[in-house]
XYZ file of C-alpha atoms in Angstrom:
655
model
C 0.000 0.000 0.000
C 1.424 3.428 -0.904
C 0.299 5.095 2.312
C -0.822 3.554 5.592
C -4.086 4.574 7.162
C -2.192 5.595 10.270
C -0.320 8.209 8.248
C -3.500 9.383 6.582
C -5.291 9.599 9.908
C -2.468 11.534 11.554
C -2.387 13.990 8.704
C -6.099 14.617 8.674
C -6.359 14.784 12.450
C -3.813 17.602 12.286
C -6.661 19.751 10.994
C -8.349 19.232 14.356
C -5.404 20.352 16.452
C -6.634 23.876 17.040
C -9.906 22.484 18.473
C -8.469 20.267 21.205
C -8.400 22.878 23.942
C -11.801 24.306 23.084
C -15.153 23.290 24.526
C -16.938 24.454 21.385
C -15.018 23.415 18.233
C -14.787 25.954 15.469
C -15.679 25.243 11.829
C -12.943 23.588 9.818
C -11.025 25.366 7.096
C -12.234 23.254 4.186
C -9.759 24.851 1.792
C -6.856 23.326 3.712
C -6.209 19.660 2.910
C -3.162 18.239 4.747
C -2.780 15.239 2.432
C -1.402 15.089 -1.113
C -4.423 13.384 -2.630
C -2.843 12.883 -6.046
C -0.195 10.667 -4.445
C -2.817 8.142 -3.366
C -4.443 5.355 -5.344
C -8.043 6.119 -6.423
C -9.672 4.017 -3.684
C -7.421 5.476 -0.991
C -8.030 8.963 -2.335
C -11.766 8.401 -2.017
C -11.451 6.998 1.490
C -9.261 9.870 2.660
C -11.711 12.414 1.253
C -14.529 10.754 3.177
C -12.385 10.706 6.326
C -11.441 14.381 6.019
C -15.093 15.311 6.173
C -16.006 12.818 8.899
C -13.179 13.829 11.208
C -13.717 17.557 10.760
C -17.395 17.745 11.718
C -17.681 17.286 15.489
C -20.272 14.884 16.858
C -22.813 15.911 19.469
C -23.066 12.898 21.845
C -26.846 12.822 21.861
C -29.199 10.410 20.090
C -32.443 11.976 18.911
C -35.379 9.589 18.477
C -38.307 10.756 16.350
C -41.599 9.138 15.397
C -42.712 11.226 12.425
C -40.825 12.020 9.247
C -41.366 15.752 9.510
C -39.421 15.695 12.780
C -36.743 13.508 11.172
C -36.140 16.155 8.519
C -36.268 19.016 11.013
C -33.696 17.226 13.190
C -31.297 16.823 10.259
C -31.908 20.472 9.405
C -30.413 21.264 12.836
C -27.113 19.727 11.725
C -24.308 22.117 10.920
C -20.685 21.997 9.757
C -19.955 22.852 13.399
C -21.663 19.734 14.772
C -24.223 16.999 14.136
C -25.971 14.178 15.977
C -27.624 10.863 15.048
C -31.368 10.750 14.374
C -33.185 7.400 14.643
C -36.805 6.607 13.819
C -39.131 4.741 16.176
C -41.823 3.141 14.018
C -43.564 1.686 17.055
C -42.285 -1.805 16.234
C -40.052 -4.044 18.306
C -37.646 -4.292 15.371
C -37.131 -0.535 15.024
C -36.731 -0.107 18.780
C -34.173 -2.877 19.095
C -32.233 -1.306 16.207
C -32.196 1.978 18.119
C -30.976 0.108 21.205
C -28.167 -1.530 19.197
C -27.113 1.875 17.909
C -27.167 3.396 21.394
C -25.003 0.597 22.838
C -22.394 1.179 20.140
C -22.542 4.983 20.097
C -22.519 5.422 23.903
C -24.241 8.815 23.964
C -24.367 11.153 26.906
C -28.118 11.364 26.437
C -30.990 9.841 24.450
C -34.010 12.052 23.818
C -37.343 11.855 22.053
C -38.289 14.852 19.979
C -41.352 15.997 18.095
C -40.429 19.104 16.125
C -42.867 21.913 16.943
C -42.624 23.149 13.349
C -42.750 19.726 11.676
C -45.093 19.342 8.739
C -46.414 16.231 7.076
C -44.165 15.006 4.305
C -45.828 15.780 0.960
C -46.755 12.797 -1.198
C -45.951 14.143 -4.710
C -42.359 13.368 -5.681
C -41.440 16.894 -6.731
C -42.780 18.450 -3.541
C -40.995 15.878 -1.405
C -37.748 16.450 -3.302
C -38.021 20.161 -2.573
C -38.447 19.518 1.169
C -35.458 17.172 1.171
C -33.291 19.640 -0.745
C -34.236 22.382 1.712
C -33.287 20.130 4.625
C -29.846 19.468 3.168
C -29.243 23.190 2.628
C -30.212 23.831 6.246
C -27.773 21.151 7.423
C -25.036 23.199 5.774
C -26.287 26.500 7.268
C -27.195 27.889 3.852
C -30.668 28.871 5.052
C -29.122 31.455 7.409
C -26.804 33.158 4.896
C -27.840 36.035 2.664
C -27.071 35.368 -1.003
C -25.984 31.851 -0.042
C -24.257 29.835 -2.748
C -25.792 26.813 -4.385
C -24.978 23.566 -2.576
C -22.917 22.263 -5.476
C -21.049 25.550 -5.626
C -20.232 25.226 -1.936
C -19.243 21.581 -2.208
C -17.005 22.285 -5.198
C -14.859 24.445 -2.925
C -13.015 21.575 -1.224
C -11.785 18.103 -2.192
C -13.337 16.845 1.053
C -16.788 17.470 -0.401
C -18.807 15.604 -3.029
C -16.920 12.294 -3.021
C -19.866 10.698 -4.775
C -23.500 10.960 -5.762
C -26.660 9.390 -4.403
C -29.296 7.814 -6.655
C -32.689 7.990 -4.968
C -36.420 8.255 -5.509
C -38.310 10.528 -3.110
C -41.224 8.068 -3.208
C -39.041 5.046 -2.381
C -38.810 3.899 1.273
C -35.017 4.324 1.193
C -35.275 8.127 0.890
C -34.342 8.753 4.595
C -30.880 7.323 3.907
C -30.502 9.589 0.892
C -31.169 12.781 2.839
C -28.905 11.755 5.741
C -25.991 10.702 3.532
C -26.372 13.722 1.262
C -26.207 16.060 4.249
C -23.652 13.984 6.136
C -21.261 13.232 3.261
C -21.778 16.405 1.191
C -23.089 14.516 -1.824
C -25.690 15.596 -4.389
C -28.801 13.481 -4.917
C -29.688 12.324 -8.418
C -33.435 11.712 -8.518
C -34.381 8.619 -10.525
C -37.254 6.150 -10.839
C -37.099 2.408 -11.414
C -38.859 -0.840 -10.524
C -39.113 -1.931 -6.901
C -38.652 -5.177 -4.925
C -35.063 -5.941 -3.863
C -35.880 -9.663 -3.937
C -36.775 -9.530 -7.628
C -34.525 -9.224 -10.666
C -33.866 -6.631 -13.348
C -34.075 -7.529 -16.984
C -30.864 -6.321 -18.683
C -32.630 -3.507 -20.528
C -34.236 -2.261 -17.296
C -30.949 -1.903 -15.470
C -29.417 -0.172 -18.501
C -32.168 2.462 -18.327
C -31.369 3.035 -14.660
C -27.639 3.228 -15.385
C -28.268 5.838 -18.083
C -30.453 7.925 -15.765
C -27.779 7.876 -13.064
C -25.067 8.849 -15.531
C -27.173 11.760 -16.795
C -27.534 12.847 -13.191
C -23.788 12.604 -12.634
C -23.229 14.705 -15.740
C -25.691 17.325 -14.494
C -23.563 17.996 -11.397
C -20.897 19.575 -13.574
C -18.201 17.615 -11.744
C -15.788 15.133 -13.364
C -17.234 11.640 -12.950
C -16.345 9.316 -15.832
C -13.168 7.772 -14.375
C -11.944 6.489 -11.042
C -9.746 9.028 -9.322
C -11.676 12.078 -10.500
C -14.216 13.977 -8.391
C -17.191 11.553 -8.220
C -16.040 8.049 -7.246
C -18.862 6.693 -5.059
C -22.436 5.814 -5.956
C -24.955 5.273 -3.159
C -28.088 3.581 -4.475
C -30.888 4.431 -2.024
C -33.539 2.367 -3.776
C -35.608 -0.734 -3.110
C -34.738 -1.919 -6.595
C -33.723 -5.491 -7.470
C -30.279 -6.447 -6.195
C -29.658 -8.737 -9.162
C -29.890 -8.805 -12.963
C -30.994 -11.756 -15.083
C -28.064 -13.157 -17.015
C -28.176 -15.970 -19.510
C -30.485 -18.818 -18.586
C -30.926 -18.991 -14.823
C -27.977 -16.955 -13.547
C -27.829 -13.499 -12.011
C -25.366 -10.614 -11.848
C -25.155 -8.059 -9.032
C -26.896 -4.738 -9.653
C -24.270 -2.912 -7.595
C -21.533 -4.288 -9.852
C -23.254 -3.013 -13.006
C -24.205 0.439 -11.750
C -21.157 2.664 -11.482
C -19.795 1.312 -14.779
C -19.963 2.746 -18.271
C -21.608 0.719 -21.030
C -18.215 -0.771 -21.957
C -17.760 -2.100 -18.403
C -15.281 0.548 -17.228
C -15.931 1.400 -13.602
C -16.421 5.085 -12.830
C -17.683 4.715 -9.237
C -17.822 2.097 -6.511
C -21.498 1.419 -5.878
C -23.431 0.105 -2.908
C -27.151 -0.181 -2.160
C -29.381 0.720 0.778
C -32.874 -0.771 0.810
C -35.611 -1.670 3.276
C -38.265 0.213 5.196
C -37.946 3.924 5.884
C -36.746 3.247 9.424
C -34.255 0.642 8.135
C -32.821 3.188 5.708
C -32.450 5.854 8.388
C -30.767 3.337 10.707
C -28.260 2.161 8.097
C -27.313 5.727 7.188
C -26.883 6.850 10.800
C -24.747 3.803 11.597
C -22.495 4.606 8.642
C -22.141 8.251 9.642
C -21.674 7.923 13.393
C -20.318 4.485 14.309
C -16.807 3.092 14.081
C -15.994 -0.620 14.540
C -14.117 -1.490 17.718
C -14.299 -5.289 17.829
C -14.127 -7.736 14.938
C -15.075 -11.363 14.451
C -13.012 -13.336 11.925
C -14.602 -16.773 11.565
C -12.923 -19.491 9.512
C -15.532 -21.933 8.312
C -13.152 -23.363 5.713
C -10.831 -26.266 6.499
C -7.228 -25.289 7.154
C -5.852 -26.978 4.057
C -5.064 -26.540 0.382
C -6.564 -23.680 -1.603
C -8.934 -22.836 1.246
C -5.993 -21.290 3.117
C -5.810 -18.427 0.623
C -9.190 -17.342 1.949
C -8.351 -18.054 5.581
C -8.668 -15.426 8.294
C -5.191 -15.480 9.874
C -3.826 -12.595 7.801
C -6.968 -10.544 8.380
C -6.697 -11.089 12.121
C -3.131 -9.778 12.143
C -4.005 -6.660 10.111
C -7.047 -5.776 12.183
C -5.139 -6.210 15.442
C -2.281 -4.038 14.210
C -4.872 -1.396 13.417
C -6.079 -1.513 17.002
C -9.253 -3.565 16.817
C -10.041 -6.246 19.351
C -10.413 -9.395 17.225
C -12.264 -12.584 18.081
C -10.761 -15.460 16.061
C -12.179 -18.869 17.081
C -10.002 -20.744 14.546
C -6.896 -19.792 16.534
C -8.096 -22.309 19.125
C -9.337 -24.796 16.540
C -12.886 -23.455 16.448
C -14.245 -23.785 12.916
C -17.381 -25.862 13.397
C -21.075 -25.559 14.089
C -20.670 -25.794 17.863
C -18.102 -22.985 17.805
C -20.388 -20.856 15.640
C -23.384 -21.424 17.878
C -21.370 -20.527 20.963
C -20.934 -17.058 19.468
C -24.698 -16.649 19.692
C -25.080 -17.778 23.305
C -25.552 -14.080 24.089
C -25.934 -11.159 21.651
C -22.725 -10.867 19.637
C -20.807 -7.708 20.538
C -18.766 -7.436 17.322
C -19.257 -4.670 14.777
C -17.035 -5.910 11.925
C -17.736 -9.537 11.011
C -15.835 -11.534 8.389
C -16.865 -15.119 7.606
C -15.774 -17.690 5.026
C -18.049 -20.635 4.355
C -19.889 -22.434 1.565
C -23.472 -23.452 0.897
C -26.692 -21.973 -0.464
C -29.032 -19.069 0.234
C -30.306 -20.376 3.576
C -27.549 -22.641 4.911
C -23.777 -22.593 5.269
C -21.317 -25.401 5.905
C -18.669 -25.150 8.592
C -15.814 -27.475 9.546
C -17.646 -29.555 10.675
C -21.405 -29.044 10.648
C -24.107 -27.174 8.788
C -25.669 -23.934 10.026
C -28.876 -22.315 8.818
C -30.040 -18.736 8.524
C -31.639 -19.035 11.965
C -28.151 -19.693 13.372
C -27.029 -16.170 12.471
C -26.245 -14.639 15.886
C -28.376 -11.929 17.403
C -26.335 -8.726 17.397
C -25.609 -6.592 20.431
C -24.651 -3.671 18.177
C -24.841 -2.719 14.491
C -22.359 -4.564 12.305
C -20.616 -4.625 8.932
C -20.672 -8.121 7.404
C -18.309 -9.555 4.764
C -19.668 -13.022 3.965
C -17.705 -15.229 1.560
C -20.427 -17.610 0.407
C -22.563 -18.344 -2.668
C -26.180 -17.155 -2.997
C -26.359 -15.507 0.451
C -27.655 -12.201 -0.990
C -29.937 -13.537 -3.710
C -33.026 -12.261 -1.820
C -31.724 -10.046 0.986
C -35.159 -8.761 1.913
C -36.220 -12.239 3.050
C -35.117 -13.270 6.561
C -35.042 -16.910 5.437
C -31.876 -16.072 3.469
C -28.512 -15.527 5.129
C -28.205 -11.864 4.126
C -31.823 -11.243 5.065
C -31.232 -12.677 8.538
C -28.141 -10.498 9.050
C -30.135 -7.398 8.105
C -32.940 -8.447 10.438
C -30.327 -8.818 13.196
C -29.123 -5.220 12.721
C -26.401 -5.327 10.044
C -25.948 -1.982 8.277
C -23.507 -3.054 5.561
C -23.112 -6.399 3.819
C -21.069 -7.966 1.059
C -22.243 -11.252 -0.432
C -23.127 -13.077 -3.633
C -26.415 -13.052 -5.549
C -25.494 -16.315 -7.321
C -22.569 -18.751 -7.550
C -19.614 -16.401 -8.168
C -16.804 -18.938 -7.520
C -14.338 -18.363 -4.748
C -11.958 -16.139 -6.699
C -14.709 -13.521 -7.103
C -14.249 -12.568 -3.450
C -11.410 -10.462 -2.098
C -9.370 -12.718 0.248
C -9.864 -11.714 3.899
C -6.207 -10.783 4.410
C -6.354 -8.363 1.475
C -9.752 -7.022 2.544
C -8.452 -6.268 6.025
C -5.344 -4.571 4.611
C -7.523 -2.438 2.379
C -9.920 -1.440 5.142
C -7.027 -0.481 7.414
C -5.337 1.512 4.637
C -8.124 3.995 3.877
C -10.109 1.984 1.319
C -13.827 2.742 1.639
C -16.203 -0.201 2.043
C -17.459 -0.516 -1.546
C -13.940 -0.404 -2.990
C -12.383 -2.681 -0.372
C -14.650 -5.676 -1.045
C -14.306 -5.613 -4.845
C -12.007 -6.721 -7.622
C -11.941 -4.033 -10.311
C -10.241 -5.806 -13.195
C -13.075 -8.019 -14.389
C -16.497 -7.860 -16.026
C -19.771 -7.272 -14.201
C -20.141 -10.209 -11.828
C -22.082 -11.613 -8.887
C -20.867 -10.047 -5.629
C -23.292 -7.429 -4.296
C -22.460 -4.646 -1.854
C -24.918 -3.045 0.582
C -24.747 -0.067 2.913
C -23.006 3.278 2.550
C -20.118 2.802 0.074
C -18.051 5.407 1.942
C -17.779 3.592 5.272
C -14.151 3.746 6.402
C -12.163 2.615 9.416
C -10.467 5.373 11.338
C -10.215 7.218 14.624
C -13.457 8.341 16.264
C -14.776 11.736 15.279
C -14.283 14.475 17.842
C -17.133 14.839 20.319
C -18.417 18.193 21.493
C -18.473 18.895 25.220
C -20.750 21.916 24.972
C -24.399 21.282 25.919
C -26.874 20.994 23.081
C -30.629 20.707 23.213
C -33.554 20.706 20.846
C -36.590 22.690 22.001
C -39.135 20.343 23.506
C -36.893 17.252 23.626
C -37.629 14.731 26.399
C -35.026 12.559 28.090
C -35.836 8.895 27.443
C -34.760 7.583 30.851
C -36.822 10.263 32.565
C -39.808 9.207 30.462
C -39.246 5.619 31.604
C -39.563 6.699 35.229
C -42.729 8.640 34.434
C -44.234 5.595 32.713
C -43.372 3.402 35.697
C -45.032 5.847 38.066
C -48.209 5.854 35.973
C -48.336 2.064 35.583
C -47.448 1.979 31.879
C -45.113 -0.972 32.257
C -44.499 -1.877 28.603
C -43.854 1.761 27.649
C -41.378 2.049 30.522
C -39.482 -1.046 29.375
C -39.249 0.216 25.814
C -37.836 3.554 26.969
C -35.206 1.740 29.034
C -34.351 -0.501 26.076
C -34.001 2.476 23.734
C -31.717 4.102 26.313
C -29.498 0.999 26.259
C -30.551 -0.102 29.758
C -31.421 -3.727 28.912
C -30.214 -4.987 32.283
C -32.649 -2.705 34.100
C -35.494 -3.779 31.789
C -34.809 -7.467 32.466
C -34.508 -6.800 36.203
C -37.942 -5.160 36.268
C -39.565 -7.969 34.284
C -38.014 -10.543 36.622
C -39.315 -8.694 39.678
C -42.797 -8.308 38.195
C -42.987 -12.020 37.432
C -42.065 -12.824 41.023
C -44.320 -10.262 42.713
C -47.264 -9.944 40.325
C -47.222 -12.179 37.211
C -50.400 -10.526 35.923
C -48.262 -7.466 35.222
C -46.483 -9.460 32.491
C -48.885 -8.600 29.697
C -48.305 -9.568 26.084
C -46.843 -6.100 25.491
C -44.473 -6.438 28.455
C -43.372 -9.905 27.314
C -42.668 -8.585 23.814
C -40.514 -5.780 25.210
C -38.647 -7.864 27.802
C -37.848 -10.963 25.721
C -34.596 -9.747 24.158
C -33.352 -8.072 27.378
C -33.855 -11.433 29.126
C -31.652 -13.032 26.472
C -29.089 -10.245 26.895
C -28.863 -11.121 30.580
C -28.614 -14.869 29.950
C -31.803 -15.510 31.944
C -33.218 -18.612 30.234
C -35.969 -19.073 32.822
C -37.327 -15.549 32.371
C -36.981 -15.867 28.609
C -39.029 -19.091 28.639
C -41.750 -17.544 30.783
C -42.007 -14.467 28.584
C -42.153 -16.575 25.447
C -44.914 -18.747 26.911
C -46.915 -15.619 27.664
C -46.571 -14.579 24.004
C -47.457 -18.094 22.861
C -50.574 -18.240 24.984
C -51.702 -14.902 23.541
C -50.978 -16.119 19.985
C -48.654 -13.137 19.594
C -45.468 -14.868 18.436
C -43.417 -13.134 15.734
C -40.661 -14.919 13.756
C -37.905 -13.038 15.583
C -39.303 -14.271 18.908
C -38.549 -17.823 17.756
C -34.927 -16.945 17.055
C -34.521 -15.435 20.523
C -36.053 -18.569 22.050
C -33.743 -20.950 20.179
C -30.590 -18.950 20.816
C -31.460 -18.561 24.484
C -32.398 -22.203 25.006
C -29.361 -23.635 23.245
C -26.989 -22.976 26.126
C -29.494 -21.910 28.758
C -31.393 -25.175 29.175
C -28.488 -26.880 30.908
C -28.434 -24.223 33.632
C -32.082 -24.753 34.576
C -33.582 -27.069 37.143
C -34.731 -30.340 35.546
C -38.429 -29.438 35.683
C -37.829 -26.066 34.025
C -35.487 -27.587 31.443
C -38.179 -30.128 30.523
C -40.709 -27.323 30.152
C -38.333 -25.345 27.953
C -37.703 -28.348 25.706
C -41.437 -28.958 25.427
C -41.810 -25.374 24.221
C -38.966 -25.852 21.730
C -40.485 -29.024 20.304
C -43.665 -27.069 19.644
C -41.819 -24.151 18.008
C -39.772 -25.621 15.164
C -38.958 -22.890 12.652
C -40.551 -23.696 9.271
C -37.528 -22.664 7.195
C -35.247 -25.079 9.095
C -37.679 -27.562 10.580
C -35.433 -30.600 10.212
C -32.400 -28.924 11.772
C -34.463 -27.620 14.691
C -36.044 -31.024 15.300
C -32.627 -32.687 15.411
C -31.214 -30.025 17.725
C -34.185 -30.343 20.088
C -33.705 -34.122 20.191
C -29.992 -33.705 20.942
C -30.810 -31.286 23.763
C -33.255 -33.867 25.159
C -30.419 -36.383 25.235
C -28.041 -33.939 26.948
C -30.360 -33.110 29.836
C -31.563 -36.693 30.266
C -35.141 -35.853 29.342
C -37.950 -38.133 30.472
C -39.241 -37.909 26.907
C -37.853 -40.126 24.150
C -35.913 -38.058 21.557
C -36.260 -40.761 18.901
C -40.014 -40.924 19.366
C -40.138 -37.153 19.056
C -38.158 -37.196 15.806
C -40.401 -39.858 14.356
C -43.430 -37.727 15.214
C -42.217 -34.729 13.209
C -44.037 -34.335 9.917
C -42.464 -32.627 6.921
C -42.962 -32.730 3.170
C -39.493 -31.333 2.454
C -37.004 -34.064 1.506
C -34.028 -32.189 2.951
C -35.716 -31.992 6.363
C -36.658 -35.662 6.291
C -33.089 -36.655 5.441
C -31.792 -34.774 8.487
C -34.365 -36.389 10.756
C -33.756 -39.890 9.380
C -29.986 -39.517 9.802
C -30.435 -38.384 13.408
C -32.710 -41.343 14.165
C -30.140 -43.735 12.738
C -27.411 -42.132 14.813
C -29.438 -42.331 18.029
C -30.563 -45.931 17.488
C -27.262 -47.230 16.127
C -28.896 -48.317 12.888
C -27.568 -47.671 9.403
């Protein structure tokens, strides 16, 4: 590498030197760039430009939670080149609230507040009107609404190499628009407004994706900035669209949309592209994670055998690079851990890693380890948001479906992902050692995970393409408040005083106080079980898992079951919690837990769950016959029946 990230970081941090002794940082001098950009390779140049901006806008250590999109835009409008803060959206769902909690645990704010903007207005439905509101928000985030005769945004952003590292392709009527406005304001990037077909789980016809590529290129041209080659002004393309992630190719194969977009018609790459999709709250979450979080702890999991050609894609070199960079790295293979048991142990409690690299092989919903086979339901629950690099075929073929591996990672709280939409062959992936070297030497995410010397191929990239590894952004010590904001922990106490138990738990969870939420639920069960309503059980289930309390988890799940209020993610929490928790329970409680498990086999991996439940019955010495249970399971899927039959043979000693 021509220049280490450490050198880049030291140079760019020099711009911050005059702020260190000040409580209130002053605006950066954007004309002054302490790095010779032309001396860097194009991907490093792009990464350094992104870092210059990130490190020179101080962060206000406050998380603002909103519940209407007018307030979301007004909150971003309160950003400034002198400071900004994360804004997360509470959609009233358990999923959105647990995502906020993951963010809070990673960000470690001084305060979490809820805010309803007093001047918020309903977001207009027509595209053009919505675009105008978004554009106004971005101008406000750069203080242009307070300046007489203010320049155009592009005119301002043309003033420094730190600005406009890429463009954003978005549709104001697409659910991914909240990511577009946040990343435009946060990364100083213009939005190119486009329209295309929806459904990330579908597929583009070749002519459809060519129309989208042409529209994006026209938008790039309209900025007036150089864009047609890597190393010029526009080198990143953020696709904030719920469009298909794959393109039909030949008979029954697919190419990755993110590997076609950002290339000219002749295949020459002009930008490194990545896609953000999902609900509006998903999009906001992924953008805020990219802007405000920095990985601290990595997982490097070797699912490949330590032999032959597999070693080229082993994790040992990546582990060394990441540790030299300063990350804490969890590497199970160093102690011989490459198998299913080792993988499942990672999920015994929520996984507290925010950069996760895995090599394995399999299909869209299962992956083979050495030894053993895992399924999408075996993807660990995440303690904090994470970046995932998954070397595996087909994992991202339908990333909006939780039954797929990529879909499960996104459901767990991933905010960036690299994986294949078809069978790409192993050489299509960047070896982990090289990927880690790139990430620790200023390569941005979308450039680090790609080979650039081949045709359009099958590895897709998701999340903000400009995610980089580097030192934390400077935090402001000066107090900051939004008019009318309410402290979340104070609201929790108010809800407790008024008897609104479920609301109180959710406020504690959003504040990152899972231990307190689990403690309250445990006390309520002991003192007054009627207080554990369906709503309380829904809120307290994941905190119980966080605390490793299998008995409380089982009781909460049974309350949800009895109310017929079980959601798919509840099943995952149950299985992960029971896997290592059953052995710590009294025999009666362990039997009850296993009875619940036998009744809650997950449809997408019914055979694997049945076998695991039978094995757990054997381990605890259950009074029930595991073989009889397996023979009672009914399935019309041959793959499930094969697993069950093999387990029966193993338990009975028959071939």
